[in-house]
Amino acid sequence: MSASARTADRAGVAEGRMIRYLDIGALALTLITVVAAVIWAFPLYWLVITTFKPEFEVVRPYIELWPENFTFEAYTHIIANTKIVTWYINSIITSVAITVGVVAMGAGCGYAISQLRFPGRTVLWWLILASFMVPVQALIVNHFVIMSDVKLVNTLLGIILPQLIAPVVVIVYKQFFDSVPRDFREAAVIDGANEFQLLFRIYLPMNWGVTTALAIITFIGAWNAFLWPFLVTTTEDVMPVSVGITQVQDAFGIYYARLLAGAVMTGLPVAIVYLIFQRRVTQAIMLTAGVKG
């Protein structure tokens, strides 16, 4: 056998070993991923399956992965004995209003800082960047005092206004407006377009993907908001569903199935939105993570 043939055989053996090693590594990684997915998903499974158990099964001292007596009693109780419909309506109103307001103001502010030249532009930009570094929770006391002074405590408007502060949306829009070639703006200006036409006919249509992603992630965040709505609302008629569901209780003790059913009904719309717009939500998370990074 020639030296070149022996060298080829050795290379083939080494390549076969490498392929086997890669296969073993891929199999191990797959198994680890499956185990991690099961560990992550089990609490969600336990949450959902518990809502279909009667209460005496829920409080048993041992684990049952499937109910012996399948029932919808927890859900019927939530629907029949709470103001879940009112809470849903309040959440829809506040979430849609917050989404529209945040996206509209973010787009307008981002466009102004990116494309217009006016006194104080740099100072405004640095203020937006500085406000982005301040956690919203640190401003809750100030927000509550302001809402109390203007008589908006325990109102839907009082829930909405403080949540319109979203500097990350302004930052994302500015970055994308900066990337639009100046030739488009100059051509539109020559044709007589004003600033509003430039924004709505040139810049936003080029960034509909960004707008959609930001709108979806803003809506999900507004729907899931708890701390501020919990502080500013005092009656069930004004509470969004994330807060109202905490009122699901009984005078004779805690009914876990009912509480968990309320949690499922609270998160179900957001889960549906996420499943439908999964790619857009992922895009929005990547955008905001890129800004934070």
Short mmCIF file of C-alpha atoms in Angstrom, two decimals:
data_model
loop_
_atom_site.label_atom_id
_atom_site.label_comp_id
_atom_site.label_asym_id
_atom_site.label_seq_id
_atom_site.Cartn_x
_atom_site.Cartn_y
_atom_site.Cartn_z
CA MET A 1 0.00 0.00 0.00
CA SER A 2 1.40 3.38 -0.94
CA ALA A 3 2.00 6.18 1.53
CA SER A 4 -0.78 8.27 -0.01
CA ALA A 5 -3.26 5.41 0.39
CA ARG A 6 -2.31 4.92 4.03
CA THR A 7 -2.66 8.65 4.62
CA ALA A 8 -6.12 8.59 3.03
CA ASP A 9 -7.17 5.64 5.18
CA ARG A 10 -6.02 7.41 8.32
CA ALA A 11 -7.87 10.55 7.31
CA GLY A 12 -11.02 8.50 6.68
CA VAL A 13 -10.76 6.81 10.09
CA ALA A 14 -10.21 10.16 11.81
CA GLU A 15 -13.19 11.63 9.94
CA GLY A 16 -15.37 8.68 10.97
CA ARG A 17 -14.39 9.12 14.61
CA MET A 18 -15.12 12.83 14.42
CA ILE A 19 -18.56 12.13 12.96
CA ARG A 20 -19.31 9.64 15.74
CA TYR A 21 -18.17 12.14 18.36
CA LEU A 22 -20.38 14.80 16.80
CA ASP A 23 -23.35 12.42 16.73
CA ILE A 24 -22.87 11.56 20.40
CA GLY A 25 -22.52 15.23 21.30
CA ALA A 26 -25.64 16.15 19.31
CA LEU A 27 -27.59 13.35 20.97
CA ALA A 28 -26.46 14.45 24.43
CA LEU A 29 -27.34 18.06 23.66
CA THR A 30 -30.78 16.99 22.40
CA LEU A 31 -31.46 14.98 25.54
CA ILE A 32 -30.38 17.90 27.75
CA THR A 33 -32.65 20.23 25.79
CA VAL A 34 -35.63 17.87 26.10
CA VAL A 35 -35.09 17.47 29.86
CA ALA A 36 -34.78 21.24 30.30
CA ALA A 37 -37.97 21.77 28.25
CA VAL A 38 -39.87 19.26 30.38
CA ILE A 39 -38.65 20.90 33.60
CA TRP A 40 -39.67 24.32 32.26
CA ALA A 41 -43.08 23.19 31.00
CA PHE A 42 -44.13 21.05 33.98
CA PRO A 43 -45.25 23.99 36.20
CA LEU A 44 -47.41 25.27 33.34
CA TYR A 45 -48.89 21.81 32.85
CA TRP A 46 -49.53 21.53 36.59
CA LEU A 47 -51.18 24.96 36.60
CA VAL A 48 -53.57 24.11 33.77
CA ILE A 49 -54.41 20.58 34.87
CA THR A 50 -55.16 21.72 38.43
CA THR A 51 -57.90 24.01 37.15
CA PHE A 52 -59.83 20.94 35.94
CA LYS A 53 -59.78 19.20 39.32
CA PRO A 54 -62.40 19.49 42.07
CA GLU A 55 -61.04 21.14 45.18
CA PHE A 56 -60.84 17.95 47.25
CA GLU A 57 -58.44 16.50 44.66
CA VAL A 58 -56.32 19.64 44.61
CA VAL A 59 -55.59 19.51 48.34
CA ARG A 60 -54.69 15.84 48.44
CA PRO A 61 -51.22 15.22 49.95
CA TYR A 62 -49.92 13.34 46.91
CA ILE A 63 -49.30 14.16 43.26
CA GLU A 64 -51.87 13.33 40.59
CA LEU A 65 -50.80 14.07 37.04
CA TRP A 66 -54.38 13.74 35.75
CA PRO A 67 -57.69 14.52 37.49
CA GLU A 68 -59.87 11.63 38.54
CA ASN A 69 -63.00 13.77 38.20
CA PHE A 70 -62.62 16.15 35.27
CA THR A 71 -64.63 19.35 35.89
CA PHE A 72 -65.01 22.92 34.67
CA GLU A 73 -66.35 24.12 38.03
CA ALA A 74 -63.44 26.51 38.61
CA TYR A 75 -63.99 28.26 35.27
CA THR A 76 -67.76 28.42 35.64
CA HIS A 77 -67.30 29.96 39.08
CA ILE A 78 -64.97 32.64 37.68
CA ILE A 79 -67.36 33.48 34.85
CA ALA A 80 -70.56 33.41 36.92
CA ASN A 81 -69.43 34.92 40.23
CA THR A 82 -66.83 37.52 39.35
CA LYS A 83 -66.63 40.60 37.14
CA ILE A 84 -64.30 38.89 34.68
CA VAL A 85 -66.06 40.43 31.66
CA THR A 86 -65.67 43.94 33.09
CA TRP A 87 -62.02 43.25 33.89
CA TYR A 88 -61.41 42.01 30.35
CA ILE A 89 -63.02 45.12 28.89
CA ASN A 90 -60.91 47.36 31.13
CA SER A 91 -57.75 45.50 30.11
CA ILE A 92 -58.60 45.76 26.42
CA ILE A 93 -59.29 49.50 26.70
CA THR A 94 -56.15 50.29 28.67
CA SER A 95 -53.86 47.98 26.68
CA VAL A 96 -55.02 49.25 23.29
CA ALA A 97 -54.83 52.88 24.43
CA ILE A 98 -51.33 52.39 25.85
CA THR A 99 -50.18 50.61 22.69
CA VAL A 100 -51.52 53.28 20.34
CA GLY A 101 -50.17 56.10 22.52
CA VAL A 102 -46.72 54.60 23.00
CA VAL A 103 -46.24 53.74 19.33
CA ALA A 104 -47.59 57.08 18.06
CA MET A 105 -45.54 59.19 20.46
CA GLY A 106 -42.47 57.01 20.01
CA ALA A 107 -42.63 57.27 16.22
CA GLY A 108 -43.19 61.04 16.29
CA CYS A 109 -40.47 61.71 18.84
CA GLY A 110 -38.02 59.34 17.15
CA TYR A 111 -38.64 61.02 13.80
CA ALA A 112 -38.22 64.52 15.24
CA ILE A 113 -34.92 63.70 16.93
CA SER A 114 -33.64 61.79 13.92
CA GLN A 115 -34.65 64.06 11.04
CA LEU A 116 -35.37 67.54 12.37
CA ARG A 117 -32.95 70.18 13.58
CA PHE A 118 -34.27 72.35 16.41
CA PRO A 119 -32.88 74.03 19.56
CA GLY A 120 -32.47 71.61 22.45
CA ARG A 121 -32.50 68.52 20.22
CA THR A 122 -29.33 67.09 21.74
CA VAL A 123 -30.49 67.83 25.28
CA LEU A 124 -33.83 66.11 24.59
CA TRP A 125 -32.04 63.05 23.22
CA TRP A 126 -29.81 62.79 26.28
CA LEU A 127 -32.83 63.17 28.56
CA ILE A 128 -34.53 60.28 26.78
CA LEU A 129 -31.42 58.14 27.16
CA ALA A 130 -31.18 59.09 30.83
CA SER A 131 -34.84 58.27 31.47
CA PHE A 132 -34.27 54.89 29.85
CA MET A 133 -31.78 54.12 32.62
CA VAL A 134 -34.30 54.85 35.40
CA PRO A 135 -36.55 51.92 36.37
CA VAL A 136 -40.25 52.74 36.15
CA GLN A 137 -40.79 51.35 39.66
CA ALA A 138 -38.68 54.18 41.05
CA LEU A 139 -41.22 56.69 39.73
CA ILE A 140 -44.36 55.07 41.11
CA VAL A 141 -44.64 57.37 44.14
CA ASN A 142 -44.37 60.45 41.92
CA HIS A 143 -46.90 58.99 39.51
CA PHE A 144 -49.37 58.30 42.29
CA VAL A 145 -49.02 61.80 43.72
CA ILE A 146 -49.58 63.37 40.30
CA MET A 147 -52.59 61.15 39.53
CA SER A 148 -54.04 61.98 42.96
CA ASP A 149 -53.58 65.72 42.44
CA VAL A 150 -55.39 65.64 39.09
CA LYS A 151 -58.16 63.36 40.45
CA LEU A 152 -57.34 60.39 38.22
CA VAL A 153 -56.87 57.75 40.91
CA ASN A 154 -59.23 54.81 40.35
CA THR A 155 -59.86 55.71 36.71
CA LEU A 156 -58.87 54.07 33.44
CA LEU A 157 -57.06 57.24 32.41
CA GLY A 158 -55.06 57.07 35.61
CA ILE A 159 -53.95 53.56 34.64
CA ILE A 160 -53.03 54.59 31.11
CA LEU A 161 -51.10 57.86 31.43
CA PRO A 162 -48.06 56.75 33.50
CA GLN A 163 -47.60 53.69 31.27
CA LEU A 164 -47.13 55.89 28.20
CA ILE A 165 -43.53 56.47 29.29
CA ALA A 166 -41.54 54.18 27.00
CA PRO A 167 -38.18 55.69 26.03
CA VAL A 168 -37.00 52.42 24.50
CA VAL A 169 -39.59 52.84 21.71
CA VAL A 170 -38.22 56.31 20.91
CA ILE A 171 -34.67 54.96 20.83
CA VAL A 172 -35.58 52.07 18.51
CA TYR A 173 -37.45 54.36 16.12
CA LYS A 174 -34.61 56.87 16.02
CA GLN A 175 -32.12 54.16 15.16
CA PHE A 176 -34.23 52.94 12.25
CA PHE A 177 -35.06 56.41 10.99
CA ASP A 178 -31.35 57.23 11.03
CA SER A 179 -30.74 54.27 8.71
CA VAL A 180 -33.17 55.52 6.02
CA PRO A 181 -31.19 57.05 3.13
CA ARG A 182 -31.46 60.83 2.91
CA ASP A 183 -32.30 60.57 -0.79
CA PHE A 184 -35.86 59.52 0.02
CA ARG A 185 -36.40 62.55 2.22
CA GLU A 186 -34.88 64.97 -0.29
CA ALA A 187 -36.99 63.59 -3.15
CA ALA A 188 -40.19 63.86 -1.10
CA VAL A 189 -39.36 67.40 0.01
CA ILE A 190 -38.81 68.42 -3.62
CA ASP A 191 -42.28 67.04 -4.40
CA GLY A 192 -43.73 69.28 -1.68
CA ALA A 193 -44.22 66.79 1.17
CA ASN A 194 -44.48 68.20 4.68
CA GLU A 195 -43.10 66.55 7.81
CA PHE A 196 -46.27 64.59 8.59
CA GLN A 197 -46.37 63.23 5.05
CA LEU A 198 -42.72 62.30 5.30
CA LEU A 199 -43.33 60.41 8.52
CA PHE A 200 -46.51 58.56 7.51
CA ARG A 201 -45.80 58.00 3.81
CA ILE A 202 -42.03 57.51 3.69
CA TYR A 203 -40.48 56.56 7.02
CA LEU A 204 -43.16 54.50 8.73
CA PRO A 205 -44.00 52.35 5.66
CA MET A 206 -40.32 51.42 5.51
CA ASN A 207 -40.49 50.29 9.14
CA TRP A 208 -43.87 48.55 9.40
CA GLY A 209 -42.15 45.44 10.71
CA VAL A 210 -40.57 47.42 13.52
CA THR A 211 -43.86 49.17 14.29
CA THR A 212 -45.77 45.89 14.40
CA ALA A 213 -43.18 44.26 16.65
CA LEU A 214 -43.13 47.21 19.07
CA ALA A 215 -46.94 47.38 19.13
CA ILE A 216 -47.26 43.69 19.99
CA ILE A 217 -44.65 43.75 22.75
CA THR A 218 -46.15 46.97 24.16
CA PHE A 219 -49.63 45.44 24.19
CA ILE A 220 -48.38 42.33 26.00
CA GLY A 221 -46.55 44.45 28.56
CA ALA A 222 -49.61 46.64 29.15
CA TRP A 223 -51.88 43.61 29.52
CA ASN A 224 -49.54 41.97 32.03
CA ALA A 225 -48.90 45.15 34.05
CA PHE A 226 -49.80 44.62 37.68
CA LEU A 227 -47.98 46.89 40.12
CA TRP A 228 -49.18 50.29 38.90
CA PRO A 229 -52.81 49.23 38.17
CA PHE A 230 -52.88 47.51 41.56
CA LEU A 231 -51.86 50.73 43.32
CA VAL A 232 -54.05 53.14 41.40
CA THR A 233 -57.34 51.16 41.38
CA THR A 234 -59.53 50.57 44.41
CA THR A 235 -62.83 49.29 43.00
CA GLU A 236 -63.49 46.19 40.91
CA ASP A 237 -65.34 48.18 38.23
CA VAL A 238 -62.07 49.88 37.17
CA MET A 239 -59.59 47.04 37.68
CA PRO A 240 -57.94 45.37 34.69
CA VAL A 241 -57.98 41.59 34.62
CA SER A 242 -54.43 41.27 35.99
CA VAL A 243 -55.55 43.02 39.18
CA GLY A 244 -59.19 41.97 39.30
CA ILE A 245 -58.29 38.31 39.34
CA THR A 246 -56.74 38.83 42.79
CA GLN A 247 -60.29 39.38 44.06
CA VAL A 248 -61.17 35.75 43.35
CA GLN A 249 -61.51 34.49 46.91
CA ASP A 250 -64.05 32.88 49.20
CA ALA A 251 -65.18 33.71 52.71
CA PHE A 252 -64.67 30.10 53.81
CA GLY A 253 -61.06 29.68 52.70
CA ILE A 254 -58.81 29.52 49.66
CA TYR A 255 -59.93 27.59 46.59
CA TYR A 256 -56.77 26.88 44.66
CA ALA A 257 -58.44 25.59 41.52
CA ARG A 258 -60.44 28.82 41.21
CA LEU A 259 -57.37 30.99 41.77
CA LEU A 260 -55.41 29.08 39.16
CA ALA A 261 -58.34 29.20 36.74
CA GLY A 262 -58.32 32.96 37.13
CA ALA A 263 -54.60 33.01 36.38
CA VAL A 264 -55.13 30.92 33.24
CA MET A 265 -57.93 33.21 32.03
CA THR A 266 -55.71 36.22 32.68
CA GLY A 267 -52.79 34.92 30.66
CA LEU A 268 -54.75 33.21 27.88
CA PRO A 269 -55.19 36.29 25.62
CA VAL A 270 -51.49 37.10 25.86
CA ALA A 271 -50.58 33.49 25.10
CA ILE A 272 -52.82 33.56 22.02
CA VAL A 273 -51.29 36.84 20.83
CA TYR A 274 -47.81 35.41 21.33
CA LEU A 275 -48.60 32.23 19.40
CA ILE A 276 -50.07 34.19 16.50
CA PHE A 277 -47.33 36.83 16.34
CA GLN A 278 -44.40 34.80 17.65
CA ARG A 279 -41.94 36.03 15.03
CA ARG A 280 -42.85 39.67 15.63
CA VAL A 281 -42.55 39.27 19.40
CA THR A 282 -39.11 37.69 18.99
CA GLN A 283 -38.11 40.55 16.69
CA ALA A 284 -39.26 43.12 19.25
CA ILE A 285 -37.33 41.38 22.03
CA MET A 286 -34.20 41.38 19.87
CA LEU A 287 -34.67 45.06 19.08
CA THR A 288 -35.09 46.10 22.72
CA ALA A 289 -32.30 43.79 23.84
CA GLY A 290 -30.02 45.38 21.25
CA VAL A 291 -30.82 48.82 22.60
CA LYS A 292 -30.22 47.71 26.20
CA GLY A 293 -26.97 46.02 25.22
#
